[in-house]
Coordinates of C-alpha atoms and ligand atoms in Angstrom, one line a residue:
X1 CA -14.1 0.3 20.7
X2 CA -11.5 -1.6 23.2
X3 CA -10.6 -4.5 21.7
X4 CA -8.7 -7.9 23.0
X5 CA -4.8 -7.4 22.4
X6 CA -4.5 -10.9 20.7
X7 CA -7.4 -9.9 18.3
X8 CA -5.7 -10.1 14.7
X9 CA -7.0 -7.9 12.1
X10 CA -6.0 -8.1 9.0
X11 CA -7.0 -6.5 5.5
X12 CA -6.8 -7.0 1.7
X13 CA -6.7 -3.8 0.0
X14 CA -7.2 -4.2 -3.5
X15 CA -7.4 -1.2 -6.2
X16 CA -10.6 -1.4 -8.0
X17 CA -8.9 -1.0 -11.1
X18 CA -9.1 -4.1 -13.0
X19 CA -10.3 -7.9 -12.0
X20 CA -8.8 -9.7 -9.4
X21 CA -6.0 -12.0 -10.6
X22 CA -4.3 -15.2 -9.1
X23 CA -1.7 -12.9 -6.9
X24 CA -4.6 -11.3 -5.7
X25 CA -5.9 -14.0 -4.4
X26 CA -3.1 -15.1 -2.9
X27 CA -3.1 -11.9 -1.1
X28 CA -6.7 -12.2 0.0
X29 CA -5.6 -15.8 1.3
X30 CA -3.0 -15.0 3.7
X31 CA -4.8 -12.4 5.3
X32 CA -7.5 -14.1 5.3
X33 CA -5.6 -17.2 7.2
X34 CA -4.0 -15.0 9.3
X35 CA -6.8 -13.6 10.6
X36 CA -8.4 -16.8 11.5
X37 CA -5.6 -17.8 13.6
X38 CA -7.0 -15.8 16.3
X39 CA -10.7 -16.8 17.9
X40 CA -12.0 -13.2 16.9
X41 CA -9.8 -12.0 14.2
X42 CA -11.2 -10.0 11.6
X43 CA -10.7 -10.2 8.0
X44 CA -11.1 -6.5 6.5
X45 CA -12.1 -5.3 2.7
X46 CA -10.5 -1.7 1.6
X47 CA -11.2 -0.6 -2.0
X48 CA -7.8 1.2 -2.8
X49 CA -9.8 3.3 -5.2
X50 CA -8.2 6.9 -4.9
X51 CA -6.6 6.7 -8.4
X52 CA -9.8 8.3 -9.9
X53 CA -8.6 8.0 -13.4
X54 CA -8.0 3.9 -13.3
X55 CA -11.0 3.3 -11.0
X56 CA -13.8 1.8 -13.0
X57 CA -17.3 0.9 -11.0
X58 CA -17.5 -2.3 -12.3
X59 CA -14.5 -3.6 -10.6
X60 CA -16.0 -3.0 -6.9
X61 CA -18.7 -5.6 -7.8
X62 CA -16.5 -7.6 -9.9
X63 CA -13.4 -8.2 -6.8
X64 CA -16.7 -8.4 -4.5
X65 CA -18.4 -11.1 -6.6
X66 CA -14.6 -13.3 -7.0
X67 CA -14.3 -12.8 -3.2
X68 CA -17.7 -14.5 -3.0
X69 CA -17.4 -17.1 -5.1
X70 CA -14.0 -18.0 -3.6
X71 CA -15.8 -18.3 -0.1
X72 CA -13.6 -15.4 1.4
X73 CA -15.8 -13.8 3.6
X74 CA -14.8 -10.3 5.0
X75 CA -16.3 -9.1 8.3
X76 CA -17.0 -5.3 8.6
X77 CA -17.8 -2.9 5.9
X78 CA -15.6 -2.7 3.0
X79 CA -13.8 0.5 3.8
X80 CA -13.5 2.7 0.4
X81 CA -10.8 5.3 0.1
X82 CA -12.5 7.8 -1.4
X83 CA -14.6 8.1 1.4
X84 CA -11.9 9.2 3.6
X85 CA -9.9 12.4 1.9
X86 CA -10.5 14.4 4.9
X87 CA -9.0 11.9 7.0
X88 CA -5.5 12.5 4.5
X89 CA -6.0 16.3 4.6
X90 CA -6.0 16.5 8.4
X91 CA -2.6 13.9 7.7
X92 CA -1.0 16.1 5.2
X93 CA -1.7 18.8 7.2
X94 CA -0.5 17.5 10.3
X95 CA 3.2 17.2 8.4
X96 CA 3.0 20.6 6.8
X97 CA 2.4 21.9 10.4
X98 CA 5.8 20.6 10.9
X99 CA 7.2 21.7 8.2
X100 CA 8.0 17.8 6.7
X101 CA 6.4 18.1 3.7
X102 CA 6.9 20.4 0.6
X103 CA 5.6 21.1 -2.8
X104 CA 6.3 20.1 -5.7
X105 CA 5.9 21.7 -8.9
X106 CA 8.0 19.7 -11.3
X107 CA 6.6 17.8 -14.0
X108 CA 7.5 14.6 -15.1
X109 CA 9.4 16.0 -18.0
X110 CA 11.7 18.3 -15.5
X111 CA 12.2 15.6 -13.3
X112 CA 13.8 13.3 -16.0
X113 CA 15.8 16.8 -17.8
X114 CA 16.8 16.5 -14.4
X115 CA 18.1 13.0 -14.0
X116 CA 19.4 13.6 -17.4
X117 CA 21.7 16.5 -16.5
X118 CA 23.0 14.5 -13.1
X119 CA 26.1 13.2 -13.0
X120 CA 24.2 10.3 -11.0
X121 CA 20.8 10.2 -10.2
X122 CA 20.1 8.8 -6.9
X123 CA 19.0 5.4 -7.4
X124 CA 15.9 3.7 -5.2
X125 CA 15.1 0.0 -5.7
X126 CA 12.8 0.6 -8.6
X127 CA 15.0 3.4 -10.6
X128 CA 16.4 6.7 -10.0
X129 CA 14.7 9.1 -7.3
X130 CA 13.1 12.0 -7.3
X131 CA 16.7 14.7 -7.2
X132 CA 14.8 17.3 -4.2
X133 CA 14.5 20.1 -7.2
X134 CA 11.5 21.5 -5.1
X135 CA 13.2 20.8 -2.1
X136 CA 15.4 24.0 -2.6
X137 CA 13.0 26.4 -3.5
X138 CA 13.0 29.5 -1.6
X139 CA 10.1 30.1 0.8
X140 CA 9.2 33.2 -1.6
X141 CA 9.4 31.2 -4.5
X142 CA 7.2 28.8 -3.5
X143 CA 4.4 31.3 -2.4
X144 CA 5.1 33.0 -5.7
X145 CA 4.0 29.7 -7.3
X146 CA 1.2 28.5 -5.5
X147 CA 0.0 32.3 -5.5
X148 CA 0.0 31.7 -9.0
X149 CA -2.0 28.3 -9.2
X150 CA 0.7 26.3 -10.2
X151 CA -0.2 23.0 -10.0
X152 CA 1.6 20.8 -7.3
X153 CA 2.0 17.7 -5.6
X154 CA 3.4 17.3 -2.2
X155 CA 6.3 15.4 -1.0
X156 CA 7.2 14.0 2.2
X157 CA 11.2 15.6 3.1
X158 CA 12.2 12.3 4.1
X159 CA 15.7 13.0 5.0
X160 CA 14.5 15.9 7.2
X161 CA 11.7 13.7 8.5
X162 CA 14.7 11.1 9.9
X163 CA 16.3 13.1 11.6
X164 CA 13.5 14.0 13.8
X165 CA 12.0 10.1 14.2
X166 CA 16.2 8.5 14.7
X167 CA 16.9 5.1 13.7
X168 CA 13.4 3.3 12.8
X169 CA 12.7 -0.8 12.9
X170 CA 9.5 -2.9 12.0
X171 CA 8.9 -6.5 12.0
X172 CA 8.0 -9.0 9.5
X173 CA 6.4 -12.8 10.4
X174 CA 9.0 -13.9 6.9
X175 CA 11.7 -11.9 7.6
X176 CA 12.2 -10.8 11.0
X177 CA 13.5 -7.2 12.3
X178 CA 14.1 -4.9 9.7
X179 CA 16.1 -2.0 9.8
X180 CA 14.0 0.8 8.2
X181 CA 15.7 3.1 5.7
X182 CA 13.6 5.8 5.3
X183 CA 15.5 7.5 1.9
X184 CA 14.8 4.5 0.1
X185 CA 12.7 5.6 -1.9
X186 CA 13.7 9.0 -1.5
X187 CA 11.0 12.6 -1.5
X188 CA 7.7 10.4 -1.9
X189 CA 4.9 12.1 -3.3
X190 CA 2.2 12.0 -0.3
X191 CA -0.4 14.1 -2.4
X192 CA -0.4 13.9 -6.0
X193 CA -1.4 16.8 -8.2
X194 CA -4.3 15.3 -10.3
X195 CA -6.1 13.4 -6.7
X196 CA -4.7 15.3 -3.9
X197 CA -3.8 12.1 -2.2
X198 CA -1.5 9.5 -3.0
X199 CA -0.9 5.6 -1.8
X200 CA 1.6 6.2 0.8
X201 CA -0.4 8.4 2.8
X202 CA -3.4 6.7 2.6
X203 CA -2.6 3.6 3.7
X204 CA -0.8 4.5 6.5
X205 CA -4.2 6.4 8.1
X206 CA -6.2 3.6 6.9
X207 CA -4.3 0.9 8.3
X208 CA -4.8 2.7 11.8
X209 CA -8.5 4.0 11.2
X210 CA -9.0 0.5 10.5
X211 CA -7.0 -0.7 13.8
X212 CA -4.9 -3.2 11.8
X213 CA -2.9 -5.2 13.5
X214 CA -1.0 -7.2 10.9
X215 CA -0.1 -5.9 7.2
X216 CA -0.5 -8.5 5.1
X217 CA 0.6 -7.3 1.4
X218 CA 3.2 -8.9 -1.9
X219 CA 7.2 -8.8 -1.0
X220 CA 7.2 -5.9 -3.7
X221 CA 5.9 -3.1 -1.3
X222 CA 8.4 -4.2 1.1
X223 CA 10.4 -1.2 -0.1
X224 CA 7.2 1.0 1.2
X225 CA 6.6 -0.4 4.5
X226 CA 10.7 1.9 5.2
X227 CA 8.5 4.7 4.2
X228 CA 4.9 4.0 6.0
X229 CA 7.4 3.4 9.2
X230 CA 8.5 6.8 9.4
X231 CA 5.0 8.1 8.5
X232 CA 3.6 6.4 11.5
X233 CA 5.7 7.9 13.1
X234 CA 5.4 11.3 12.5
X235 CA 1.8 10.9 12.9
X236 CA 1.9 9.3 16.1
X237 CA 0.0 6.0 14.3
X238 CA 0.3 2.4 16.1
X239 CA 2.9 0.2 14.3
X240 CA 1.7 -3.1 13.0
X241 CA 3.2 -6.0 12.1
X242 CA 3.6 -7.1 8.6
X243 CA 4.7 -10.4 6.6
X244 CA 5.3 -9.7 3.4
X245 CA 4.3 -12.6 1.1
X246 CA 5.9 -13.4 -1.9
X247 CA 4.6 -12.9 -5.4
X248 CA 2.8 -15.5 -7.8
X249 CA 5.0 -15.8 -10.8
X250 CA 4.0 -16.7 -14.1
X251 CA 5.4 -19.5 -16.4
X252 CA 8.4 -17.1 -17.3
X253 CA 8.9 -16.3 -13.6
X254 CA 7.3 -12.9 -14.0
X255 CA 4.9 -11.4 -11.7
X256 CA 1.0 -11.3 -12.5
X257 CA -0.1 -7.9 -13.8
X258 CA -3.5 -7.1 -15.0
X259 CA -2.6 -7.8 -18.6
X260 CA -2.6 -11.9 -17.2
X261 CA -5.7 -12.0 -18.0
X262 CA -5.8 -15.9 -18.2
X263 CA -5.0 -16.0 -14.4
X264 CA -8.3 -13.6 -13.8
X265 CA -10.0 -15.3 -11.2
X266 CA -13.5 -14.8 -13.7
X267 CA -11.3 -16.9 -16.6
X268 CA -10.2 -19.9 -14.2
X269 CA -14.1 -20.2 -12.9
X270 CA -14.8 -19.7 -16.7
X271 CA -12.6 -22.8 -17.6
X272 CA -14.4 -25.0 -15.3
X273 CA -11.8 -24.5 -12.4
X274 CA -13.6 -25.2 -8.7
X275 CA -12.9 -22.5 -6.0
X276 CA -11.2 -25.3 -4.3
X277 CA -8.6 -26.1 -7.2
X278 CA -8.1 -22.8 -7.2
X279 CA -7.7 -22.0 -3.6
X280 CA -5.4 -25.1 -3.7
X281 CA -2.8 -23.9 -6.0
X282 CA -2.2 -20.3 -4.3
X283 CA -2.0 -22.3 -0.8
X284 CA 0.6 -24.3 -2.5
X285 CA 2.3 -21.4 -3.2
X286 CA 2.1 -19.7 0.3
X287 CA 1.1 -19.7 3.6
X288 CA 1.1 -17.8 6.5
X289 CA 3.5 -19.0 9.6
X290 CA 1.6 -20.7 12.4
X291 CA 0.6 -18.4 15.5
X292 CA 3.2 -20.5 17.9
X293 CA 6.1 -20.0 15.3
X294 CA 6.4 -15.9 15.5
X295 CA 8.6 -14.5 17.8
X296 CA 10.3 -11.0 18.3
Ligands
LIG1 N1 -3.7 -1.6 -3.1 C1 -2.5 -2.3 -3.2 C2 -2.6 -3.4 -4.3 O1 -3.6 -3.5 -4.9 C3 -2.2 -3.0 -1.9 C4 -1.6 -2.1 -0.9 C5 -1.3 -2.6 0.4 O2 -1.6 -3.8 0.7 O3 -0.6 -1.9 1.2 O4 -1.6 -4.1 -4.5

């Protein structure tokens, strides 16, 4: 469908894994706001719910029935992941076809023998990186394996994958334009051996299925958007714009996980707290720049 050019769309894309917290709403919130800075933006809901072993039903209703009770209306259908593996086949595929993606038969186990017997591991912003084992396997050996029915995940080649895209940028409302480094986080797994699929992928398809315009997601993916750059690349995807927003910290300056279950949006309404009050406190903590203020 054609659409106006200064028509935001935005999306919150929570995992249906657990109840939504305080950072989630945060999240919700700014691309929420965002999206209501232009006359017919449109605020998206994606269920993140490929990790089949975490997803629990209960949470779909659960994030639907904070979201309501917050006043955060969504327009569309909420978009569920799991509705959409071919869509990350045909993806996955599309690399394979040239020849940027590679499996991986190395268990967790190997990987840190691995790191282990290194003199140093390559280090990534969140610990050491996966050391490209499967990388060097011979052509034969990998047919050998998969012959086999070894079980394997698949990995994006990223330094390979730079080469072919050159020097990559993207821009963020917060912090401006951003060199992308697409090693960062090194070989990421773009299908995992238990689901087939795996975050990365997936949200770079969604995110252009769902003709986003402006990534709205927590400062501690900002390592990710260096690899979903080069992916949208390679698969000749639109690039959007993100602003990475920063994280709500708790008391000890840590951020929220699902163990806060204090900050669960169900406790605060428990304890008597209005949707306003709560509302209040994350838009204290954030908000998105004005429309007039972004510039490139
Ligand atoms: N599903 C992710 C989360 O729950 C969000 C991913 C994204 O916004 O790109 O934090």
């Amino acid at each position: 469908m054609p659409r106006n050019n200064s028509e935001i769309r935005t999306r919150f894309a929570p995992s249906p894994t657990g109840r939504l917290h305080l950072g989630h709403v945060l999240a919700a919130r700014v691309a929420d706001a965002l999206a209501r800075q232009s006359p017919a933006g449109k605020f998206l809901l994606r269920f993140e719910d490929i990790d089949a072993p975490r997803v629990r039903e209960i949470y779909y209703q659960n994030i639907i029935e904070d979201l309501e009770w917050l006043g955060l209306h969504w327009d569309e259908m909420p978009l569920r992941q799991t509705t959409r593996t071919a869509a990350y086949e045909a993806a996955l595929a599309r690399l394979l076809g040239k020849s940027l993606v590679y499996p991986c038969f190395c268990t967790r186990r190997e990987i840190q023998d691995e790191w282990a017997n290194m003199a140093a591991a390559p280090q990534g912003p969140e610990g050491p990186l996966y050391p490209g084992t499967c990388r060097r396997l011979a052509a034969s050996e990998r047919e050998a394996k998969i012959a086999a029915g070894t079980p394997h995940a698949w990995r994006l080649d990223s330094q390979l994958a730079a080469t072919i895209t050159g020097p990559l940028t993207f821009h963020d409302l917060r912090f401006g334009t951003l060199a992308a480094n697409p090693g960062l986080l090194g070989d990421v797994v773009l299908a995992r051996k238990d689901i087939g699929t795996a975050y990365h992928l997936a949200v770079v398809v969604d995110d252009a299925f769902q003709q986003i315009t402006h990534v709205t997601r927590g400062e501690d993916l900002l390592p990710s958007t260096h690899v979903h750059r080069l992916l949208q690349v390679l698969l000749e995807l639109p690039e959007p714009e993100y602003l990475h927003h920063p994280l709500v910290l708790d008391e000890q300056g840590k951020r929220l996980a699902k163990r806060h279950d204090a900050l669960a949006i169900a406790a605060l309404r428990e304890s008597g707290q209005t949707a306003a009050e709560v509302l209040a406190r994350v838009n204290a903590e954030f908000q998105p720049p004005l429309r007039t203020s972004w510039h490139r």
